[in-house]
Amino acid sequence: MPCAGCSWRSTRPCRRACEVEPRGPPAAPRGRPRHRGGRGADSLAQASLKLTGPAGAPWASLFVAMVVGLPLFFETGLVLLLPIVVAAAATLPHSSNPDAARLQLMLPALTGLSVVHALVPPHPGPLLAVNALGANMGRTMLYGILVAIPTAIIAGPLLAFFTSRDVRLVAPVIERHDLTVAAPPKASSLCVILMPVVLIAAGELRGLLPPWTASRLGWLSAVSHPVPALLLTNLVALPLLFGRKLRNPQVQDTIWTETMKSAGAILLSIGAGGALKQVLVSAGLSNLLAKLASAQAISPLLLGWLVAVAIRLATGSATVATITTVGVMSGVVTATGIAPEWVVLAIGAGSVFFSHVNDPGFWLVKSYLGTSTPDTFRTWSILETVISVVGLVAVLCASAVL
């Protein structure tokens, strides 16, 4: 069909930016389920960028990424958010270095997603670490947010100002799919994003209430566990975001297809991390590290960070690094009596150290940014390293004070 904005003529719609809405009855809804969630993230991102203006755009990008990234896997948040940030960068006033201006929006978004992925439950790595080390979920979330904020500020807008210089971008290899559904209300999007965090936090606050009040809120203990909290959020999100379109067979089929892809990757990472952990434990590494920490030769937090860094560099997976390190550090936590919440965060910080070519995220980020391989090292790999090092410093300082 002809496009009203260009000379494109074909039996398929034009996919250029000039595409306009065709006349006639609307087509049946189609596309991936993340489109609806993507439009929710889109509405939040556009509202934040509109409030801050060009000068505050990098900070708005960081804030939106941290909020949107709370309930999402890193890869999912990247696919949803980064194209929105790229589109927002195109609307900014003309700059003498447009590539640097785009990177100064995209890199803080990556920082926000990576920081919450490493440090804040209910992401898979921190969540599994909390359960394995017997840490308190509420305190881990609170400490994680306290550590994440200064880490994200330093590794995000401040670092991007320097690393974005002299970087040349090309057209991204991965293009965003057309959005075929209307954006949900901002309130609905924000409700879905924050619901699991609020439920988990509410369960921890129940312990602070008077006994006669807490006894009436016993149901909070059930729904505040991370698994029921995430399940309840999904059950609420589906009708809230999709509405009547949820009955569409194509939408249902795509929901399950996309969900199983993400879940399958996480299950494989958990299995691989568990197997590697058992190999190291059977080899006596856990006992060796416990003796080393008991002799006060090295801080348990630094020790956990170093082990996570080594496994991250070897395997390229932050989730595998976290799961494996938690397994060999459990003896250290028992032997030293250190608060397990800080060990969880130190391991999380180490698990994102220096993403390089054996990390699938390295190539995904490269594709979305449109950078060359050397420039991806200069931007993304340095960003991850700064998150790891600053996160460790923040954990050491905060654990000494709190």
Short mmCIF file of C-alpha atoms in Angstrom, two decimals:
data_model
loop_
_atom_site.label_atom_id
_atom_site.label_comp_id
_atom_site.label_asym_id
_atom_site.label_seq_id
_atom_site.Cartn_x
_atom_site.Cartn_y
_atom_site.Cartn_z
CA MET A 1 0.00 0.00 0.00
CA PRO A 2 1.25 3.55 -0.60
CA CYS A 3 2.63 5.57 2.29
CA ALA A 4 1.39 9.15 2.67
CA GLY A 5 4.80 10.29 3.90
CA CYS A 6 7.09 8.85 1.23
CA SER A 7 7.17 6.98 -2.06
CA TRP A 8 7.02 3.53 -0.50
CA ARG A 9 4.64 1.21 -2.31
CA SER A 10 4.17 -2.40 -1.36
CA THR A 11 1.64 -4.95 -0.16
CA ARG A 12 2.97 -4.32 3.35
CA PRO A 13 2.85 -1.12 5.40
CA CYS A 14 5.78 1.27 5.32
CA ARG A 15 8.05 0.80 8.33
CA ARG A 16 9.81 4.11 8.04
CA ALA A 17 9.45 6.91 10.53
CA CYS A 18 7.10 8.73 8.14
CA GLU A 19 4.42 6.03 8.37
CA VAL A 20 0.97 7.43 9.08
CA GLU A 21 -2.14 5.70 10.33
CA PRO A 22 -3.97 4.05 7.43
CA ARG A 23 -7.58 4.89 6.84
CA GLY A 24 -10.33 2.36 7.33
CA PRO A 25 -11.22 0.06 10.20
CA PRO A 26 -8.45 -0.67 12.70
CA ALA A 27 -6.59 -3.93 12.31
CA ALA A 28 -6.80 -6.65 14.88
CA PRO A 29 -4.34 -6.15 17.74
CA ARG A 30 -1.09 -7.95 17.27
CA GLY A 31 2.48 -7.81 18.47
CA ARG A 32 4.45 -8.81 21.51
CA PRO A 33 3.03 -8.38 24.99
CA ARG A 34 5.93 -6.21 25.93
CA HIS A 35 4.44 -3.63 23.59
CA ARG A 36 1.77 -2.87 26.16
CA GLY A 37 4.32 -2.84 28.96
CA GLY A 38 6.59 -0.84 26.68
CA ARG A 39 3.92 1.78 26.18
CA GLY A 40 3.58 1.98 29.95
CA ALA A 41 7.32 2.56 30.27
CA ASP A 42 7.05 4.98 27.34
CA SER A 43 4.44 7.11 29.10
CA LEU A 44 6.51 7.27 32.30
CA ALA A 45 9.70 8.12 30.41
CA GLN A 46 8.12 10.84 28.31
CA ALA A 47 6.46 12.40 31.36
CA SER A 48 9.73 12.47 33.29
CA LEU A 49 11.75 13.91 30.41
CA LYS A 50 9.09 16.56 29.84
CA LEU A 51 9.30 17.63 33.48
CA THR A 52 13.08 17.93 33.61
CA GLY A 53 13.80 19.47 30.21
CA PRO A 54 17.02 19.02 28.22
CA ALA A 55 19.35 19.92 31.09
CA GLY A 56 17.91 17.31 33.42
CA ALA A 57 17.24 14.66 30.78
CA PRO A 58 20.13 12.35 31.84
CA TRP A 59 18.88 12.40 35.42
CA ALA A 60 15.32 11.69 34.30
CA SER A 61 16.63 8.82 32.18
CA LEU A 62 18.43 7.37 35.21
CA PHE A 63 15.38 7.76 37.48
CA VAL A 64 12.97 6.15 35.03
CA ALA A 65 15.36 3.23 34.42
CA MET A 66 15.70 2.53 38.14
CA VAL A 67 11.93 2.61 38.66
CA VAL A 68 11.05 0.63 35.53
CA GLY A 69 13.88 -1.84 36.19
CA LEU A 70 12.70 -2.81 39.69
CA PRO A 71 10.42 -5.69 38.59
CA LEU A 72 12.09 -6.50 35.24
CA PHE A 73 15.00 -8.63 34.07
CA PHE A 74 17.85 -6.50 32.77
CA GLU A 75 17.39 -7.68 29.18
CA THR A 76 13.64 -6.98 29.27
CA GLY A 77 14.16 -3.51 30.69
CA LEU A 78 16.78 -2.81 28.04
CA VAL A 79 14.48 -3.85 25.19
CA LEU A 80 11.60 -1.79 26.59
CA LEU A 81 13.36 1.35 27.72
CA LEU A 82 16.39 2.04 25.56
CA PRO A 83 14.46 2.62 22.30
CA ILE A 84 12.24 5.07 24.18
CA VAL A 85 15.29 6.96 25.42
CA VAL A 86 16.72 7.00 21.90
CA ALA A 87 13.48 8.48 20.58
CA ALA A 88 13.48 11.06 23.37
CA ALA A 89 17.07 12.02 22.54
CA ALA A 90 16.00 12.82 18.99
CA THR A 91 13.57 15.46 20.30
CA LEU A 92 16.22 17.36 22.27
CA PRO A 93 17.57 20.68 20.93
CA HIS A 94 20.32 20.40 18.34
CA SER A 95 23.77 19.77 19.80
CA SER A 96 27.23 20.22 18.34
CA ASN A 97 27.88 16.55 19.18
CA PRO A 98 24.60 14.65 18.73
CA ASP A 99 26.19 11.25 19.35
CA ALA A 100 27.48 12.35 22.75
CA ALA A 101 24.07 13.84 23.58
CA ARG A 102 22.36 10.54 22.78
CA LEU A 103 24.85 8.56 24.83
CA GLN A 104 24.41 10.90 27.79
CA LEU A 105 20.77 9.78 27.84
CA MET A 106 21.28 6.10 27.02
CA LEU A 107 24.17 5.35 29.38
CA PRO A 108 22.33 6.57 32.52
CA ALA A 109 19.39 4.39 31.51
CA LEU A 110 21.70 1.38 31.28
CA THR A 111 23.17 2.32 34.65
CA GLY A 112 19.77 2.42 36.32
CA LEU A 113 18.80 -0.98 34.93
CA SER A 114 22.13 -2.59 35.85
CA VAL A 115 22.28 -1.18 39.39
CA VAL A 116 18.85 -2.45 40.44
CA HIS A 117 19.53 -5.77 38.69
CA ALA A 118 22.64 -6.30 40.81
CA LEU A 119 21.65 -4.81 44.15
CA VAL A 120 17.89 -4.74 44.70
CA PRO A 121 15.62 -7.76 45.21
CA PRO A 122 13.36 -9.21 43.81
CA HIS A 123 15.80 -9.59 40.92
CA PRO A 124 16.90 -13.24 40.58
CA GLY A 125 20.50 -12.85 41.77
CA PRO A 126 19.89 -10.84 44.96
CA LEU A 127 16.73 -12.83 45.70
CA LEU A 128 18.54 -16.17 45.56
CA ALA A 129 21.41 -14.72 47.61
CA VAL A 130 18.98 -13.55 50.30
CA ASN A 131 17.46 -17.02 50.60
CA ALA A 132 20.80 -18.87 50.53
CA LEU A 133 22.51 -16.70 53.14
CA GLY A 134 19.49 -16.26 55.40
CA ALA A 135 19.42 -12.47 54.98
CA ASN A 136 16.42 -10.34 55.90
CA MET A 137 14.55 -9.37 52.74
CA GLY A 138 13.34 -5.98 53.98
CA ARG A 139 16.75 -4.86 55.22
CA THR A 140 18.41 -6.11 52.04
CA MET A 141 16.00 -4.08 49.92
CA LEU A 142 16.51 -0.99 52.08
CA TYR A 143 20.30 -1.29 52.12
CA GLY A 144 20.29 -2.09 48.41
CA ILE A 145 18.40 1.09 47.57
CA LEU A 146 20.72 3.15 49.81
CA VAL A 147 23.76 1.72 48.02
CA ALA A 148 22.16 1.88 44.56
CA ILE A 149 21.39 5.62 44.60
CA PRO A 150 24.94 7.03 44.97
CA THR A 151 26.32 4.23 42.79
CA ALA A 152 23.88 5.08 39.99
CA ILE A 153 24.61 8.80 40.23
CA ILE A 154 28.36 8.31 39.87
CA ALA A 155 28.24 5.56 37.24
CA GLY A 156 25.36 7.16 35.35
CA PRO A 157 25.14 10.85 34.39
CA LEU A 158 28.51 11.83 35.89
CA LEU A 159 30.50 9.08 34.20
CA ALA A 160 28.58 9.40 30.91
CA PHE A 161 29.73 13.01 30.58
CA PHE A 162 33.30 11.72 30.15
CA THR A 163 32.87 8.35 28.43
CA SER A 164 30.54 9.69 25.72
CA ARG A 165 33.23 11.95 24.25
CA ASP A 166 34.64 11.03 20.82
CA VAL A 167 32.30 8.05 20.45
CA ARG A 168 30.69 7.69 17.04
CA LEU A 169 27.36 5.89 16.73
CA VAL A 170 26.00 3.97 13.78
CA ALA A 171 22.44 2.81 13.14
CA PRO A 172 21.50 0.22 15.80
CA VAL A 173 21.49 -3.35 14.58
CA ILE A 174 18.32 -4.13 16.54
CA GLU A 175 15.37 -1.94 15.74
CA ARG A 176 12.36 -1.50 17.94
CA HIS A 177 9.16 -3.22 16.84
CA ASP A 178 6.22 -0.99 15.99
CA LEU A 179 3.87 -0.42 18.89
CA THR A 180 0.36 -1.46 17.98
CA VAL A 181 -1.54 -0.75 21.19
CA ALA A 182 -2.39 2.41 23.07
CA ALA A 183 -0.37 3.36 26.12
CA PRO A 184 -1.98 2.47 29.46
CA PRO A 185 -2.55 5.23 32.02
CA LYS A 186 0.57 6.36 33.85
CA ALA A 187 -1.02 5.45 37.19
CA SER A 188 -1.60 1.86 36.02
CA SER A 189 1.96 1.53 34.77
CA LEU A 190 3.41 2.87 38.01
CA CYS A 191 1.12 0.62 40.07
CA VAL A 192 2.33 -2.51 38.27
CA ILE A 193 5.99 -1.50 38.57
CA LEU A 194 5.88 -0.73 42.30
CA MET A 195 3.40 -3.39 43.43
CA PRO A 196 5.90 -6.21 44.17
CA VAL A 197 8.22 -3.85 46.03
CA VAL A 198 5.35 -2.47 48.12
CA LEU A 199 4.04 -5.95 48.96
CA ILE A 200 7.47 -7.21 50.07
CA ALA A 201 8.11 -4.06 52.12
CA ALA A 202 4.64 -4.27 53.72
CA GLY A 203 5.42 -7.72 55.04
CA GLU A 204 8.56 -6.44 56.74
CA LEU A 205 6.71 -3.45 58.23
CA ARG A 206 4.19 -5.82 59.83
CA GLY A 207 6.86 -6.78 62.36
CA LEU A 208 7.03 -3.17 63.56
CA LEU A 209 3.32 -2.93 64.39
CA PRO A 210 1.80 -3.57 67.83
CA PRO A 211 0.98 -7.27 68.44
CA TRP A 212 -2.79 -6.76 68.44
CA THR A 213 -2.62 -5.02 65.05
CA ALA A 214 -0.08 -7.41 63.52
CA SER A 215 -2.23 -10.42 64.43
CA ARG A 216 -4.99 -9.08 62.18
CA LEU A 217 -2.61 -8.77 59.23
CA GLY A 218 -1.37 -12.34 59.10
CA TRP A 219 -2.25 -12.50 55.41
CA LEU A 220 0.58 -10.05 54.73
CA SER A 221 3.12 -12.75 55.57
CA ALA A 222 1.78 -14.84 52.69
CA VAL A 223 1.58 -12.15 50.01
CA SER A 224 4.82 -10.41 51.02
CA HIS A 225 7.00 -13.39 50.12
CA PRO A 226 8.75 -12.54 46.82
CA VAL A 227 7.21 -15.43 44.86
CA PRO A 228 3.54 -14.73 45.75
CA ALA A 229 4.19 -10.98 45.45
CA LEU A 230 5.48 -11.35 41.89
CA LEU A 231 2.71 -13.81 40.99
CA LEU A 232 0.02 -11.47 42.34
CA THR A 233 1.57 -8.57 40.44
CA ASN A 234 1.40 -10.55 37.19
CA LEU A 235 -2.23 -11.49 37.80
CA VAL A 236 -3.09 -7.84 38.38
CA ALA A 237 -0.93 -6.52 35.52
CA LEU A 238 -2.45 -8.68 32.77
CA PRO A 239 -6.02 -7.30 32.92
CA LEU A 240 -4.86 -3.86 34.03
CA LEU A 241 -2.51 -3.32 31.08
CA PHE A 242 -4.14 -5.42 28.35
CA GLY A 243 -7.82 -5.05 29.22
CA ARG A 244 -10.14 -6.82 26.78
CA LYS A 245 -7.26 -7.50 24.40
CA LEU A 246 -6.17 -10.20 26.83
CA ARG A 247 -8.88 -12.44 25.32
CA ASN A 248 -7.22 -12.25 21.92
CA PRO A 249 -5.61 -15.65 21.12
CA GLN A 250 -2.64 -13.98 19.43
CA VAL A 251 -1.96 -11.86 22.51
CA GLN A 252 -2.22 -14.88 24.81
CA ASP A 253 0.10 -16.92 22.60
CA THR A 254 2.71 -14.18 22.52
CA ILE A 255 2.50 -13.63 26.28
CA TRP A 256 3.41 -17.24 26.97
CA THR A 257 6.07 -17.36 24.26
CA GLU A 258 7.89 -14.25 25.50
CA THR A 259 7.50 -15.26 29.14
CA MET A 260 8.97 -18.71 28.64
CA LYS A 261 11.98 -17.29 26.78
CA SER A 262 12.97 -15.09 29.74
CA ALA A 263 12.12 -17.73 32.35
CA GLY A 264 14.05 -20.40 30.46
CA ALA A 265 17.20 -18.28 30.32
CA ILE A 266 17.02 -17.61 34.06
CA LEU A 267 16.45 -21.30 34.85
CA LEU A 268 19.49 -22.26 32.78
CA SER A 269 21.60 -19.65 34.58
CA ILE A 270 20.42 -20.89 37.97
CA GLY A 271 21.19 -24.50 37.02
CA ALA A 272 24.63 -23.62 35.71
CA GLY A 273 25.43 -21.52 38.76
CA GLY A 274 24.27 -24.25 41.13
CA ALA A 275 26.39 -26.87 39.37
CA LEU A 276 29.49 -24.69 39.42
CA LYS A 277 28.89 -23.83 43.06
CA GLN A 278 28.73 -27.50 44.02
CA VAL A 279 31.98 -28.22 42.19
CA LEU A 280 33.76 -25.45 44.10
CA VAL A 281 32.25 -26.48 47.44
CA SER A 282 33.22 -30.12 46.89
CA ALA A 283 36.75 -28.97 46.08
CA GLY A 284 36.96 -27.34 49.52
CA LEU A 285 36.89 -23.69 48.41
CA SER A 286 34.14 -22.77 50.87
CA ASN A 287 36.12 -24.10 53.86
CA LEU A 288 39.28 -22.38 52.64
CA LEU A 289 37.53 -19.01 52.35
CA ALA A 290 35.94 -19.46 55.79
CA LYS A 291 39.36 -20.06 57.38
CA LEU A 292 40.80 -17.08 55.54
CA ALA A 293 38.02 -14.79 56.75
CA SER A 294 38.11 -16.17 60.30
CA ALA A 295 41.81 -15.32 60.51
CA GLN A 296 40.83 -11.71 59.64
CA ALA A 297 43.29 -11.74 56.76
CA ILE A 298 40.70 -10.06 54.55
CA SER A 299 37.28 -8.45 54.94
CA PRO A 300 34.44 -10.93 54.26
CA LEU A 301 32.76 -8.28 52.10
CA LEU A 302 35.86 -7.76 49.99
CA LEU A 303 36.35 -11.53 49.80
CA GLY A 304 32.83 -12.08 48.50
CA TRP A 305 33.27 -9.27 45.97
CA LEU A 306 36.55 -10.73 44.69
CA VAL A 307 35.08 -14.21 44.26
CA ALA A 308 32.09 -12.80 42.39
CA VAL A 309 34.40 -10.73 40.15
CA ALA A 310 36.48 -13.80 39.27
CA ILE A 311 33.43 -15.89 38.34
CA ARG A 312 31.87 -12.98 36.43
CA LEU A 313 35.00 -12.55 34.32
CA ALA A 314 35.19 -16.28 33.67
CA THR A 315 31.54 -16.99 32.86
CA GLY A 316 30.17 -13.62 31.71
CA SER A 317 26.90 -14.09 33.64
CA ALA A 318 26.00 -11.93 36.62
CA THR A 319 23.38 -14.43 37.79
CA VAL A 320 25.81 -17.37 37.63
CA ALA A 321 28.43 -15.29 39.46
CA THR A 322 25.97 -14.45 42.24
CA ILE A 323 24.64 -17.98 42.70
CA THR A 324 28.08 -19.57 42.67
CA THR A 325 29.62 -17.03 45.05
CA VAL A 326 26.73 -17.30 47.50
CA GLY A 327 27.29 -21.05 47.67
CA VAL A 328 30.96 -20.78 48.58
CA MET A 329 30.46 -17.78 50.91
CA SER A 330 27.85 -19.36 53.17
CA GLY A 331 30.61 -20.81 55.36
CA VAL A 332 32.26 -17.39 55.61
CA VAL A 333 29.03 -15.79 56.84
CA THR A 334 28.63 -18.50 59.48
CA ALA A 335 32.26 -18.34 60.62
CA THR A 336 32.51 -14.55 60.89
CA GLY A 337 28.98 -13.65 62.00
CA ILE A 338 28.85 -10.76 59.54
CA ALA A 339 25.42 -9.40 58.60
CA PRO A 340 24.39 -11.43 55.52
CA GLU A 341 22.57 -8.46 53.99
CA TRP A 342 25.85 -6.68 53.31
CA VAL A 343 27.40 -9.86 51.90
CA VAL A 344 24.48 -10.13 49.47
CA LEU A 345 25.13 -6.58 48.25
CA ALA A 346 28.91 -7.02 48.02
CA ILE A 347 28.42 -10.15 45.91
CA GLY A 348 25.86 -8.33 43.76
CA ALA A 349 28.31 -5.51 43.14
CA GLY A 350 31.04 -7.94 42.14
CA SER A 351 28.73 -9.85 39.81
CA VAL A 352 28.56 -6.98 37.28
CA PHE A 353 32.30 -6.24 37.07
CA PHE A 354 33.65 -5.50 33.56
CA SER A 355 31.19 -6.95 31.07
CA HIS A 356 33.15 -8.19 28.05
CA VAL A 357 32.82 -10.47 25.03
CA ASN A 358 31.69 -13.60 26.93
CA ASP A 359 28.68 -11.70 28.31
CA PRO A 360 25.56 -11.82 26.08
CA GLY A 361 24.59 -8.45 27.53
CA PHE A 362 27.72 -6.92 26.01
CA TRP A 363 26.53 -7.70 22.48
CA LEU A 364 22.93 -6.76 23.24
CA VAL A 365 24.00 -3.35 24.53
CA LYS A 366 26.35 -2.89 21.57
CA SER A 367 23.49 -3.60 19.17
CA TYR A 368 21.12 -1.14 20.83
CA LEU A 369 23.66 1.63 21.33
CA GLY A 370 25.07 1.40 17.82
CA THR A 371 28.68 1.51 19.06
CA SER A 372 31.73 -0.30 17.71
CA THR A 373 33.30 -3.06 19.80
CA PRO A 374 36.14 -0.81 21.10
CA ASP A 375 33.63 1.95 21.95
CA THR A 376 31.42 -0.58 23.74
CA PHE A 377 34.40 -1.38 25.96
CA ARG A 378 34.92 2.36 26.55
CA THR A 379 31.29 2.96 27.49
CA TRP A 380 29.43 -0.14 28.67
CA SER A 381 32.34 -2.15 30.10
CA ILE A 382 33.71 0.85 31.99
CA LEU A 383 30.21 1.67 33.22
CA GLU A 384 29.77 -1.84 34.66
CA THR A 385 33.20 -1.69 36.29
CA VAL A 386 32.44 1.63 37.97
CA ILE A 387 29.11 0.25 39.23
CA SER A 388 30.97 -2.70 40.73
CA VAL A 389 33.76 -0.71 42.38
CA VAL A 390 31.60 2.17 43.64
CA GLY A 391 29.00 -0.33 44.84
CA LEU A 392 31.66 -2.14 46.89
CA VAL A 393 32.93 1.13 48.39
CA ALA A 394 29.36 2.14 49.27
CA VAL A 395 28.72 -1.24 50.89
CA LEU A 396 31.93 -1.03 52.95
CA CYS A 397 31.14 2.51 54.10
CA ALA A 398 27.47 1.87 54.84
CA SER A 399 28.17 -1.39 56.70
CA ALA A 400 30.60 0.46 58.96
CA VAL A 401 27.96 3.06 59.85
CA LEU A 402 24.66 1.15 59.99
#
